[in-house]
CSV table of C-alpha atoms and ligand atoms in Angstrom, one decimal:
chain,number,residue,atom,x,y,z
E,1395,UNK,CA,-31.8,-42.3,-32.2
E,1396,UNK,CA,-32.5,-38.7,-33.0
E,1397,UNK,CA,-32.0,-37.3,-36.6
E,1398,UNK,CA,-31.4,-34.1,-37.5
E,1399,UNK,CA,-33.6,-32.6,-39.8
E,1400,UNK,CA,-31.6,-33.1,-43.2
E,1401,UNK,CA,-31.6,-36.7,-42.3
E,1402,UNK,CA,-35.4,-36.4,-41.6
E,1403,UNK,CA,-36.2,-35.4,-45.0
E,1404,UNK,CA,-33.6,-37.3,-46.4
E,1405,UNK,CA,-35.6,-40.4,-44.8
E,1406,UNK,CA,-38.5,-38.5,-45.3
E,1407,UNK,CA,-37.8,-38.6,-49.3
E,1408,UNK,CA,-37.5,-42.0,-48.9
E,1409,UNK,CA,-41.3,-42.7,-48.4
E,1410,UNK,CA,-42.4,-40.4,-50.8
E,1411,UNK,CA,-43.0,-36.9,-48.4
E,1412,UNK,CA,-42.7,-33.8,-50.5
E,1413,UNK,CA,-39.4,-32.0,-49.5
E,1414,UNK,CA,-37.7,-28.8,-50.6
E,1415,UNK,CA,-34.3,-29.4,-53.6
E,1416,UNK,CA,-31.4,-28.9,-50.4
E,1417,UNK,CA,-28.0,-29.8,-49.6
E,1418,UNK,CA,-25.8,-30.1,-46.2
E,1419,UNK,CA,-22.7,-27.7,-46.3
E,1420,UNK,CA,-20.0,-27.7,-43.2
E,1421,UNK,CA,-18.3,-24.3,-44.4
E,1422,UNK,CA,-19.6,-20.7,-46.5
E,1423,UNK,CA,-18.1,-21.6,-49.9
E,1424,UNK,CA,-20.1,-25.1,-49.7
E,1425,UNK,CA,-23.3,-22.9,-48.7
E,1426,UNK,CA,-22.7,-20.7,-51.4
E,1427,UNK,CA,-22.0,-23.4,-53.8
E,1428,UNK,CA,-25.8,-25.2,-52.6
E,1429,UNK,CA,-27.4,-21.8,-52.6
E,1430,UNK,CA,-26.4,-21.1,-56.2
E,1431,UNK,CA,-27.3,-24.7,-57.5
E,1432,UNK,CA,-30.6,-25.0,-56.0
E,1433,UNK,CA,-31.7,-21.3,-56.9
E,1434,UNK,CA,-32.5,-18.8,-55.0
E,1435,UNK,CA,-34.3,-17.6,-52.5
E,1436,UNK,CA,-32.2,-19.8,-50.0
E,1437,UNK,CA,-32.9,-20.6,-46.7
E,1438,UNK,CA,-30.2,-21.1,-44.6
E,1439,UNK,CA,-30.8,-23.9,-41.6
E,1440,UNK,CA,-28.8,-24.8,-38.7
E,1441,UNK,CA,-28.5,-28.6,-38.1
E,1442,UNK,CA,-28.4,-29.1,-34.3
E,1443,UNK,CA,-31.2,-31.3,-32.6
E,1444,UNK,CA,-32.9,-28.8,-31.0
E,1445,UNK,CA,-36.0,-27.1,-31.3
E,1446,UNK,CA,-36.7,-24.0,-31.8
E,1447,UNK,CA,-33.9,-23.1,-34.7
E,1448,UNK,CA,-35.9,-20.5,-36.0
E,1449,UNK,CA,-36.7,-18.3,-33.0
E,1450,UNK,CA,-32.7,-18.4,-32.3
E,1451,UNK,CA,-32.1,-16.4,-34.9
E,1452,UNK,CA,-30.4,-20.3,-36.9
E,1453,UNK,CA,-33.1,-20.1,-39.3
E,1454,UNK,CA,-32.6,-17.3,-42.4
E,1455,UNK,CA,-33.8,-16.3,-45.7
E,1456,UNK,CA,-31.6,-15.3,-48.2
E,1457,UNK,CA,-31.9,-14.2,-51.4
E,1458,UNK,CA,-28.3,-13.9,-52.6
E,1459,UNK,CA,-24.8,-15.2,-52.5
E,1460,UNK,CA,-23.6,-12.4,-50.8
E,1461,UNK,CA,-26.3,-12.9,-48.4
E,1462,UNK,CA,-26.4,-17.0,-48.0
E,1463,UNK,CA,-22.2,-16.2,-47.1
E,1464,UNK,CA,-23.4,-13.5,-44.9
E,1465,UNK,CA,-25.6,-16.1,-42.9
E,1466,UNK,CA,-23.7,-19.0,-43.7
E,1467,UNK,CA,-21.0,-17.3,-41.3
E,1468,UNK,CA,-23.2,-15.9,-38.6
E,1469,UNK,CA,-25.0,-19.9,-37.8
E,1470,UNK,CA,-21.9,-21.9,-38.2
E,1471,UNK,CA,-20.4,-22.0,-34.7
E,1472,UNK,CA,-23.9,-20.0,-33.2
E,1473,UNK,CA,-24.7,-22.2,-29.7
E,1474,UNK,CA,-28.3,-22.8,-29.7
E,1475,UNK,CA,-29.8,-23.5,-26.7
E,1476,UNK,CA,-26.3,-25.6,-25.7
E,1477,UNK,CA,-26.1,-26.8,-29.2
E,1478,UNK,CA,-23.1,-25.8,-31.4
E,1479,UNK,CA,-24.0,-25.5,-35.0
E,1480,UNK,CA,-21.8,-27.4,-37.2
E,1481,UNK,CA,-23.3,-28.4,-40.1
E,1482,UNK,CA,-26.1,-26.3,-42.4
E,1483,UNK,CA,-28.7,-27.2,-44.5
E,1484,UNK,CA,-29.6,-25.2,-47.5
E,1485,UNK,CA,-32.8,-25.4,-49.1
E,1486,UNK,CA,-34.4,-23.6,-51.9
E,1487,UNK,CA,-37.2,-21.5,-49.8
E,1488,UNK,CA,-40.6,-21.8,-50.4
E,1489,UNK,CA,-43.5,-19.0,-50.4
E,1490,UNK,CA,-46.0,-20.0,-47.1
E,1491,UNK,CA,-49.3,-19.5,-47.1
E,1492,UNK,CA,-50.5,-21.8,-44.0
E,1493,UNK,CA,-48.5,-23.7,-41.8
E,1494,UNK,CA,-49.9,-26.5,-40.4
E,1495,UNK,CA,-48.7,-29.2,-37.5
E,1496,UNK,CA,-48.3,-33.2,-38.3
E,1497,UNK,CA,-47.3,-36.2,-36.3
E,1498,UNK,CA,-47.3,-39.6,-35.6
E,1499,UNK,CA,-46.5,-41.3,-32.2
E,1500,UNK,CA,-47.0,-44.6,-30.1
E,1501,UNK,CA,-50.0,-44.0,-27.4
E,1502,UNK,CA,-48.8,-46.7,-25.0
E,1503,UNK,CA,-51.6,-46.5,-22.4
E,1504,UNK,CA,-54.3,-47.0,-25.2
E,1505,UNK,CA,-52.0,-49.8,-27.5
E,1506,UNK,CA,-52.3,-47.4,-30.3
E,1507,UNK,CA,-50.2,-45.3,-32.6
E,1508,UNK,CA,-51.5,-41.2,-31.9
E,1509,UNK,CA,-51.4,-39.0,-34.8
E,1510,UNK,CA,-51.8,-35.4,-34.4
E,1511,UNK,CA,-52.9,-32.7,-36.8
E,1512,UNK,CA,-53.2,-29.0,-36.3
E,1513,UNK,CA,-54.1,-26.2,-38.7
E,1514,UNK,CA,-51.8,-24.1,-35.8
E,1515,UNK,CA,-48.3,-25.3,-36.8
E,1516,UNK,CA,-44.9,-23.7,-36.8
E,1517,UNK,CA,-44.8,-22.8,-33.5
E,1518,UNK,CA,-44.4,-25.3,-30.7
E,1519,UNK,CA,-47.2,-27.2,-30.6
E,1520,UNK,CA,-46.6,-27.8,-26.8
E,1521,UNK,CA,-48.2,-24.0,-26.6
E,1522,UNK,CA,-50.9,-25.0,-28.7
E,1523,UNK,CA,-51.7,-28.2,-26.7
E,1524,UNK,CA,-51.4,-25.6,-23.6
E,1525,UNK,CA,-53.7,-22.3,-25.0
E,1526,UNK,CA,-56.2,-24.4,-27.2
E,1527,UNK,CA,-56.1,-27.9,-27.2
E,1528,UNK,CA,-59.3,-28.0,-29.2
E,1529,UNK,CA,-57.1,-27.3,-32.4
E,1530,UNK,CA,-55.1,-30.6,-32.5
E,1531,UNK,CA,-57.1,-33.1,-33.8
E,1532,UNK,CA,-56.7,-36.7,-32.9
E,1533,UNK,CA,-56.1,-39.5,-34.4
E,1534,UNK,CA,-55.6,-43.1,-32.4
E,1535,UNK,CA,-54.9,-45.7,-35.3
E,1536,UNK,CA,-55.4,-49.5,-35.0
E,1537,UNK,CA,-51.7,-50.7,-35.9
E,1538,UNK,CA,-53.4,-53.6,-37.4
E,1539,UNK,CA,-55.8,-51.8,-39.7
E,1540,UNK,CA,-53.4,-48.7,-40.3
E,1541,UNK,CA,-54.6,-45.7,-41.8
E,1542,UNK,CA,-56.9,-45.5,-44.6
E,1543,UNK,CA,-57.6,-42.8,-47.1
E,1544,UNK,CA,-61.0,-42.5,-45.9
E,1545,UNK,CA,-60.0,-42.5,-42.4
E,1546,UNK,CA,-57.1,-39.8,-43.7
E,1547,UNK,CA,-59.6,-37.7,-45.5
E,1548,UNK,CA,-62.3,-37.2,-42.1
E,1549,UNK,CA,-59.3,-36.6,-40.1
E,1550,UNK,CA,-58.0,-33.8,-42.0
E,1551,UNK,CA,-61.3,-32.4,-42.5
E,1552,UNK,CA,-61.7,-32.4,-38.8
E,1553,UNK,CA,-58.1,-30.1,-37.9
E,1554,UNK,CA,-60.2,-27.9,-40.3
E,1555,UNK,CA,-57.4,-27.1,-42.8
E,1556,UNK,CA,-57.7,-25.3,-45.5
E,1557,UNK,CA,-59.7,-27.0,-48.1
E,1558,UNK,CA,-57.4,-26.4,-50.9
E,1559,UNK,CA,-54.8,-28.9,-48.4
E,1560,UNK,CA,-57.2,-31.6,-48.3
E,1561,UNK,CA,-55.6,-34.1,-51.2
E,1562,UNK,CA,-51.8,-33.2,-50.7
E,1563,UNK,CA,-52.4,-33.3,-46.7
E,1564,UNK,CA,-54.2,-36.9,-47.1
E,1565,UNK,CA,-51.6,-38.2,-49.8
E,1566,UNK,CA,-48.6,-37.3,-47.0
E,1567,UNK,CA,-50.1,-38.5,-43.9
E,1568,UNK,CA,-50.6,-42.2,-45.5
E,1569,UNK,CA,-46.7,-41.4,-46.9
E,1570,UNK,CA,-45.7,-40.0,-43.2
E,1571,UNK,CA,-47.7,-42.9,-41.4
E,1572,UNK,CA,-45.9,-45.4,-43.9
E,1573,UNK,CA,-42.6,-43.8,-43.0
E,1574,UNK,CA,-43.4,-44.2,-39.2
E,1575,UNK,CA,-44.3,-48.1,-39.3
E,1576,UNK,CA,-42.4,-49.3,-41.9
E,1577,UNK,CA,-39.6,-46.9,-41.1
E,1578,UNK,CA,-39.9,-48.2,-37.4
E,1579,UNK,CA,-39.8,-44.5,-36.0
E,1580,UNK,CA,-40.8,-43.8,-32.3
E,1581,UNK,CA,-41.9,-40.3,-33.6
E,1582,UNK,CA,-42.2,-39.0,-37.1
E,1583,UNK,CA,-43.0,-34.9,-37.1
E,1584,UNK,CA,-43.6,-32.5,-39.5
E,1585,UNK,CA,-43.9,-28.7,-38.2
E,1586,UNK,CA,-44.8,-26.9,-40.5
E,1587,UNK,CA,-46.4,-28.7,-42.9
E,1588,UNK,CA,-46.8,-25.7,-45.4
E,1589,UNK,CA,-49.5,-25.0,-47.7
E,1590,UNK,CA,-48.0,-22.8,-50.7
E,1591,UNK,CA,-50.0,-20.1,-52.4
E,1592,UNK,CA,-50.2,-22.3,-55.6
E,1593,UNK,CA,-51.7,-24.7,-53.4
E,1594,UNK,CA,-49.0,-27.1,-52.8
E,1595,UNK,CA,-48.7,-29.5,-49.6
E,1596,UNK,CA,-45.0,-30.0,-48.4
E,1597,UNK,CA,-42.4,-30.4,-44.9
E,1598,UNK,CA,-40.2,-27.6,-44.0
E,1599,UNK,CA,-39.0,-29.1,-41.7
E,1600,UNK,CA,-38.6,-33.0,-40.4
E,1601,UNK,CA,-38.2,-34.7,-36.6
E,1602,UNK,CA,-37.8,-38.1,-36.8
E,1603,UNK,CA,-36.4,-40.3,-33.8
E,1604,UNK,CA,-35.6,-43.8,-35.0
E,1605,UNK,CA,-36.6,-47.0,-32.3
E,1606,UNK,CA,-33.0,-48.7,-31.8
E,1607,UNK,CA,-34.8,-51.8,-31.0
E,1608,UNK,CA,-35.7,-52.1,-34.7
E,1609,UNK,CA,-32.0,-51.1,-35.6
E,1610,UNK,CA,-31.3,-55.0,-36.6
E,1611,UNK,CA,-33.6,-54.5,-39.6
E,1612,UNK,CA,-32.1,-51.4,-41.0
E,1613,UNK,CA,-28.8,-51.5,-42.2
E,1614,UNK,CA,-29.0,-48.4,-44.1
E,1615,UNK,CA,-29.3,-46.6,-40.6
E,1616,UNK,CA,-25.6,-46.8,-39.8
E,1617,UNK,CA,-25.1,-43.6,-42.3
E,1618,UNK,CA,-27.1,-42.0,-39.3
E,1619,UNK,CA,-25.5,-43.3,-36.2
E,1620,UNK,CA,-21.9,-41.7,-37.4
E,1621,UNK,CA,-23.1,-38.4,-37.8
E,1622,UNK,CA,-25.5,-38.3,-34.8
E,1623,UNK,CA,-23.6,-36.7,-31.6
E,1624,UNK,CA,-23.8,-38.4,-28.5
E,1625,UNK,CA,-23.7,-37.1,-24.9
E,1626,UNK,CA,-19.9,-38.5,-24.2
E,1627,UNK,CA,-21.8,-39.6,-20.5
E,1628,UNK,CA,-23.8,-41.9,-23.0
E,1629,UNK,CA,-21.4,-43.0,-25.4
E,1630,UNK,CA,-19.3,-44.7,-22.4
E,1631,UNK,CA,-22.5,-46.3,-21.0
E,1632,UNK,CA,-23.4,-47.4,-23.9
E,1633,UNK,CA,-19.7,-49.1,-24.7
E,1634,UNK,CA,-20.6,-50.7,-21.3
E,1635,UNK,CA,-23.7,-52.1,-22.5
E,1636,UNK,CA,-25.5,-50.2,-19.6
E,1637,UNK,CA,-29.4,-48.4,-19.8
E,1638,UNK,CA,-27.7,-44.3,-18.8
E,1639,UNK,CA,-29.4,-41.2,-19.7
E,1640,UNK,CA,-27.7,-38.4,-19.1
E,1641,UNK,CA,-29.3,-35.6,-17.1
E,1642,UNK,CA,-28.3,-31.9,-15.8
E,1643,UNK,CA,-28.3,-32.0,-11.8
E,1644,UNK,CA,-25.9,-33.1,-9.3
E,1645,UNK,CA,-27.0,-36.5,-7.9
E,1646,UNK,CA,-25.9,-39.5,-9.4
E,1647,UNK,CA,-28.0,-42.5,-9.5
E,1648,UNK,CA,-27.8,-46.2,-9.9
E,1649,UNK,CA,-30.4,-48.6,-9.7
E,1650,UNK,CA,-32.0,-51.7,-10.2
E,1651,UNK,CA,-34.5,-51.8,-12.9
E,1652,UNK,CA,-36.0,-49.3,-14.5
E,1653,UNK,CA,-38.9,-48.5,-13.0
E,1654,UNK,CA,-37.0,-48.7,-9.9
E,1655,UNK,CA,-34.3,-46.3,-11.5
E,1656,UNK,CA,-37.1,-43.7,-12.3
E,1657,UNK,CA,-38.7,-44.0,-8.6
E,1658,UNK,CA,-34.9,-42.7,-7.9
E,1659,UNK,CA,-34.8,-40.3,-10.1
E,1660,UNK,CA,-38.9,-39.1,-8.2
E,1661,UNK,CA,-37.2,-39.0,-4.8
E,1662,UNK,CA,-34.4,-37.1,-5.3
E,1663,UNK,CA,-36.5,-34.4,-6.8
E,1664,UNK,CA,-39.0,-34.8,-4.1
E,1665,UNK,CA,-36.5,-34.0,-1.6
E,1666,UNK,CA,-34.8,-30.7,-3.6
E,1667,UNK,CA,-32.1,-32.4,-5.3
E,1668,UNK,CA,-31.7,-32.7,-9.3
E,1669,UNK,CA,-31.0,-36.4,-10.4
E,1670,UNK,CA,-27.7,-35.9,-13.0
E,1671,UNK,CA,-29.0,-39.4,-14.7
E,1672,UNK,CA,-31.0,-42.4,-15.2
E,1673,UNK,CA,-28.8,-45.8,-14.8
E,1674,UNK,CA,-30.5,-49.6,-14.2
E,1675,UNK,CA,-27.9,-51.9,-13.7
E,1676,UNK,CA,-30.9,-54.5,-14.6
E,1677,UNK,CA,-31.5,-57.7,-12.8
E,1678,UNK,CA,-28.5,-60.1,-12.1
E,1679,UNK,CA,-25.9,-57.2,-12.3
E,1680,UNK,CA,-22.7,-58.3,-11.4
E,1681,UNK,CA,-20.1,-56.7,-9.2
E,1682,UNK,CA,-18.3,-55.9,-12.8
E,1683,UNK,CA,-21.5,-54.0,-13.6
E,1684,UNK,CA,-21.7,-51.9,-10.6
E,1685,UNK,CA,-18.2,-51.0,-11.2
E,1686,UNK,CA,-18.8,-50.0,-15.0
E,1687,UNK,CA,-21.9,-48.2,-13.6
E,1688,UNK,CA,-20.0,-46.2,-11.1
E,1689,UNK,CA,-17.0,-45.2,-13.8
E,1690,UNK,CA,-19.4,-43.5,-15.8
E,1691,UNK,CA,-21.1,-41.5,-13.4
E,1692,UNK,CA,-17.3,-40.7,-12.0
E,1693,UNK,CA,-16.8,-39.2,-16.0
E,1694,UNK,CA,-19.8,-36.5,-15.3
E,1695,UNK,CA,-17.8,-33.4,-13.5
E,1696,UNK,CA,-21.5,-32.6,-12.5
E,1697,UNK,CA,-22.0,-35.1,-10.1
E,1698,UNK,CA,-21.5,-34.3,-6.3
E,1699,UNK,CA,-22.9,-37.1,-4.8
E,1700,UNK,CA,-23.8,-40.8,-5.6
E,1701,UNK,CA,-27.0,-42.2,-4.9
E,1702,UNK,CA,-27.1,-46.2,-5.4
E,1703,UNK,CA,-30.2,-47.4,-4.6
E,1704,UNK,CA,-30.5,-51.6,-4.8
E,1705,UNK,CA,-33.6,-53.8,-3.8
E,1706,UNK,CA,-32.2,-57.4,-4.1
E,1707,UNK,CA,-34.3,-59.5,-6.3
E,1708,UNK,CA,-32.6,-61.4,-8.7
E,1709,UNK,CA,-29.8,-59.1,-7.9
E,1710,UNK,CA,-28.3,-60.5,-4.5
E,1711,UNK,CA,-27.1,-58.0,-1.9
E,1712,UNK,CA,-23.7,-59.5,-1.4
E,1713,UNK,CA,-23.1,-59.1,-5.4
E,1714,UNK,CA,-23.4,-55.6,-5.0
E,1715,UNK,CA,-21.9,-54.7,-1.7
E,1716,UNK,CA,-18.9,-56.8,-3.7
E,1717,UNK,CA,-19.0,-54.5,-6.9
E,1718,UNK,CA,-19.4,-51.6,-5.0
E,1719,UNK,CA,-16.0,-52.6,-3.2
E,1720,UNK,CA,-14.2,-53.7,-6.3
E,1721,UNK,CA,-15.6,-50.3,-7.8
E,1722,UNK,CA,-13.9,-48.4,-5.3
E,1723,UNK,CA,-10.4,-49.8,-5.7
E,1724,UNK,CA,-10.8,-49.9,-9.6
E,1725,UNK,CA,-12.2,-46.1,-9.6
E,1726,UNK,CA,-10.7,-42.9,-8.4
E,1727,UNK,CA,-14.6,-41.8,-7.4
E,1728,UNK,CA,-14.8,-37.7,-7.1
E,1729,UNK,CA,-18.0,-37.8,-5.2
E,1730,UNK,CA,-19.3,-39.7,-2.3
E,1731,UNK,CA,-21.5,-42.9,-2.2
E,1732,UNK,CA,-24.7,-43.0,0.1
E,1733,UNK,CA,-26.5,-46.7,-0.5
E,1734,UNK,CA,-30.0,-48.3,0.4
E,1735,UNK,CA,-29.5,-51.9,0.1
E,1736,UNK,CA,-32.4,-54.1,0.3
E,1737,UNK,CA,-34.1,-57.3,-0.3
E,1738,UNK,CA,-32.1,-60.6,-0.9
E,1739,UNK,CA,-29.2,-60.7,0.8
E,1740,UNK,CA,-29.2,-57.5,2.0
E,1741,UNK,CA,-27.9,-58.1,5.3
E,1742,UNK,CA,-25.0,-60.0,3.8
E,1743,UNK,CA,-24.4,-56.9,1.8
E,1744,UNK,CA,-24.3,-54.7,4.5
E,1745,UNK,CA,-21.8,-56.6,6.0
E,1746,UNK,CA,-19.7,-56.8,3.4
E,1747,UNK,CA,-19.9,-53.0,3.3
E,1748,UNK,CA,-19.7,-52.2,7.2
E,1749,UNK,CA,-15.7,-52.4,7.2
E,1750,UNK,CA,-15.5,-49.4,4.1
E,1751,UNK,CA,-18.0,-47.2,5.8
E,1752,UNK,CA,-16.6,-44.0,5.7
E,1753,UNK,CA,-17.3,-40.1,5.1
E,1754,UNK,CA,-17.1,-41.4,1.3
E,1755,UNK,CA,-19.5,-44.6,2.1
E,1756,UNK,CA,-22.6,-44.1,3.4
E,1757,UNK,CA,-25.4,-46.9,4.3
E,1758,UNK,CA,-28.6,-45.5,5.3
E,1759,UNK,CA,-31.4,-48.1,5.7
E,1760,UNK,CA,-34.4,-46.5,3.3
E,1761,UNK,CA,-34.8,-44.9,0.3
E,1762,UNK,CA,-36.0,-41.5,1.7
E,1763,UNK,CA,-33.4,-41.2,4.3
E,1764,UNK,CA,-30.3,-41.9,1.6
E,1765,UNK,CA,-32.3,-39.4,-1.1
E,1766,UNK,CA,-31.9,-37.3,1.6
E,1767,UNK,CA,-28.5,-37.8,2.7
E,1768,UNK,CA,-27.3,-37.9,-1.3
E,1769,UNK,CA,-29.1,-34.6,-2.2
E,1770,UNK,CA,-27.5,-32.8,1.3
E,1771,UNK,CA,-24.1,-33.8,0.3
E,1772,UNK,CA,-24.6,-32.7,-3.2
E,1773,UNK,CA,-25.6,-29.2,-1.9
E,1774,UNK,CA,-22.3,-28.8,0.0
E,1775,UNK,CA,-23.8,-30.3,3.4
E,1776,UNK,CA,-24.6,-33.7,4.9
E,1777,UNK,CA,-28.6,-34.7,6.8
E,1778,UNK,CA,-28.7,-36.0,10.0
S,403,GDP,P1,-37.5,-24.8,-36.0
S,403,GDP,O1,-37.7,-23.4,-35.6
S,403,GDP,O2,-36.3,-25.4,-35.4
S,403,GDP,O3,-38.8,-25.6,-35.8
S,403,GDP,O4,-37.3,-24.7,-37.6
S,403,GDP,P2,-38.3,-24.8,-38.9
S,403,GDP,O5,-37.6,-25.5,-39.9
S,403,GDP,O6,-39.6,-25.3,-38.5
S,403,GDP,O7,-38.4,-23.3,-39.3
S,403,GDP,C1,-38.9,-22.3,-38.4
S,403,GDP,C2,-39.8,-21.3,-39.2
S,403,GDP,O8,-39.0,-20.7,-40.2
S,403,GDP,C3,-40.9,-22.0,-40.0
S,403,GDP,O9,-42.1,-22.1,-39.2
S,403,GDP,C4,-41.1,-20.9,-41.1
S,403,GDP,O10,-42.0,-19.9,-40.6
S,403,GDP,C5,-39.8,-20.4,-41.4
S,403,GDP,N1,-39.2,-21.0,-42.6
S,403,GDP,C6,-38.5,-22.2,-42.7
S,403,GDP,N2,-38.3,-22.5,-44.0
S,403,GDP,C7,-38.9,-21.5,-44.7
S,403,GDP,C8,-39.0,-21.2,-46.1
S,403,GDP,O11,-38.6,-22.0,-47.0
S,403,GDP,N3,-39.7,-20.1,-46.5
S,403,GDP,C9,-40.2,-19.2,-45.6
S,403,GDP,N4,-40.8,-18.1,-46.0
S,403,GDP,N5,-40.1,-19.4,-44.2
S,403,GDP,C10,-39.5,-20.5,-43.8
S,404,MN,MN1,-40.0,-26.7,-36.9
């Protein structure tokens, strides 16, 4: 689960990480009303879960009621980069001298948690990475020996930040790192991380994404989950206890298993399509699952074509020629199916299939061949 960034800090706060005196406001007078209890200058901060706020014009100063209503005004409603803005954040601002880049993340290939520190912050640190790596220092960290102060000290010594940083940049790392593990965050970002001409050490802003998986532990996460707005594509796959993640093309795509799902997902853009989603029906799915897995790809108006791709394991071939069956009597489906059945049972499958084989059915014996056939009839045509 994403937060948004009053959240962050909000959770942030929690561990101890040096935030600016803010409050959330969903209209102008609430703005106003923060604005003039923290003090001013203001600044005035869309809440949408999307990067690059500031560039997009949802990020202002302000140094005055009329002003903070002025802005107030202008971000409610703005659409950032497909995101509309309904909720603010007011802050009192604070006077940058350097901004500087923090994270922590999970390094799966090396069995490590990665934390990254730059003395480059506040813009993307994507373009950093790209332009000069050499200015993110690294930082892989034993989760069994976590992160000392010593360890803390050398590293921040090594992003070369300013030296008057050093303590407040070494005291927040240990807080953000604590915040990371024992917060059970997948990612935990601060950019900027300022330095203020009086020498202070604080977040301006906060990118935290929560692990579900660790959801069990933390009650107090619930406050998040109601605010937090889902893709409706996901909300429905997740009522149906399926693995969906929505994407932007045209294809449709159900699998079994992930890595299965994502091969998919590889092919269809291999072969010029876009994939409009990620969907394992996991091992063992059931005909009922395959027809829960085809209703919510039928709710995505994107979606010209359907792409099921199966390679029996656990999951039997008959099963899912059976689901696929009951699917289409359960579900009005908009877009055509084109399947690769394979594995066990697949031949018992087929023929289950073979009497519905129609313009809207399609069986085409490997995974290349129905990519191909799913991607043409998403463009408007059909392959060979
Ligand atoms: P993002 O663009 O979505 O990453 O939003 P941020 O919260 O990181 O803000 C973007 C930029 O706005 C920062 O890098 C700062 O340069 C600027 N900014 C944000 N808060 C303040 C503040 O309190 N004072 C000043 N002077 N600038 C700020
Ligand atoms: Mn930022």
């Amino acid at each position: 689960m994403d937060l948004f960034e009053y959240q962050g800090k909000q959770y942030f706060a929690r561990f101890g990480i040096p935030v600016s005196p803010g409050d959330v406001a969903d209209d102008v007078d609430t703005a106003v009303a923060v604005a003039d209890r923290v003090g001013y200058p203001v600044v005035v901060k869309a809440q949408v879960q999307v990067g690059g706020r500031g560039k997009a014009g949802g990020i202002k100063l302000a140094d005055d009621t009329e002003s903070v209503r002025t802005h107030a005004s202008n971000i409610l409603g703005m659409d950032i980069r497909g995101h509309v803005v309904r909720r603010l954040w007011i802050e009192r601002a604070s006077d940058i001298e350097q901004e500087y880049y923090a994270s922590f993340t999970l390094d799966r290939s090396a069995k490590k948690h990665l934390g990254m520190l730059s003395a480059q912050g506040g813009v993307e640190i994507e373009q950093v990475a790209e332009t000069s790596p050499e200015a993110i220092a690294k930082l892989h960290i034993d989760p069994a020996e976590g992160l000392s102060e010593n360890a803390a000290r050398e590293w921040v010594q090594r992003a070369q930040l300013d030296p008057r940083a050093t303590e407040g940049a070494v005291d927040i790392l240990q807080k953000l790192y604590r915040c990371f593990v024992d917060g059970d965050c997948d990612l935990a970002e601060i950019n900027p991380l300022i330095l203020t001409p009086q020498g202070k050490v604080h977040a301006l802003d906060a990118k935290v994404t929560l692990d579900d998986n660790a959801a069990f532990r933390h009650g107090e996460w619930e406050e998040f989950a109601g605010l937090t707005v889902r893709d409706p594509r996901e909300e429905l796959a997740h009522e149906k206890g399926l693995q969906y993640v929505g994407l932007d093309g045209t294809v449709g795509i159900i699998a079994n298993g992930a890595g299965l799902a994502m091969s998919t997902c590889d092919v269809v853009n291999q072969v010029g399509g876009q994939p409009a989603n990620f969907l394992d029906i996991g091992g063992g799915a059931s005909a009922q699952v395959m027809a829960n897995a085809l209703e919510v790809i039928n709710s995505d108006d994107k979606v010209k074509a359907i792409f099921i791709n199966i390679f029996g394991g656990i999951t039997r071939g008959e099963e899912v020629a059976n689901g696929i069956v009951q699917a289409l009597d359960q579900v009005a489906l908009r877009a055509p199916i084109v399947i690769r059945l394979d594995g066990t049972n697949a031949e018992e499958g087929r023929a289950i299939l073979a009497p519905h084989l129609s313009d809207r059915l399609r069986s085409k014996p490997t995974m290349l061949e129905a990519a191909r056939e799913a991607v043409a009839l998403a463009s408007g045509g059909a392959a060979q």
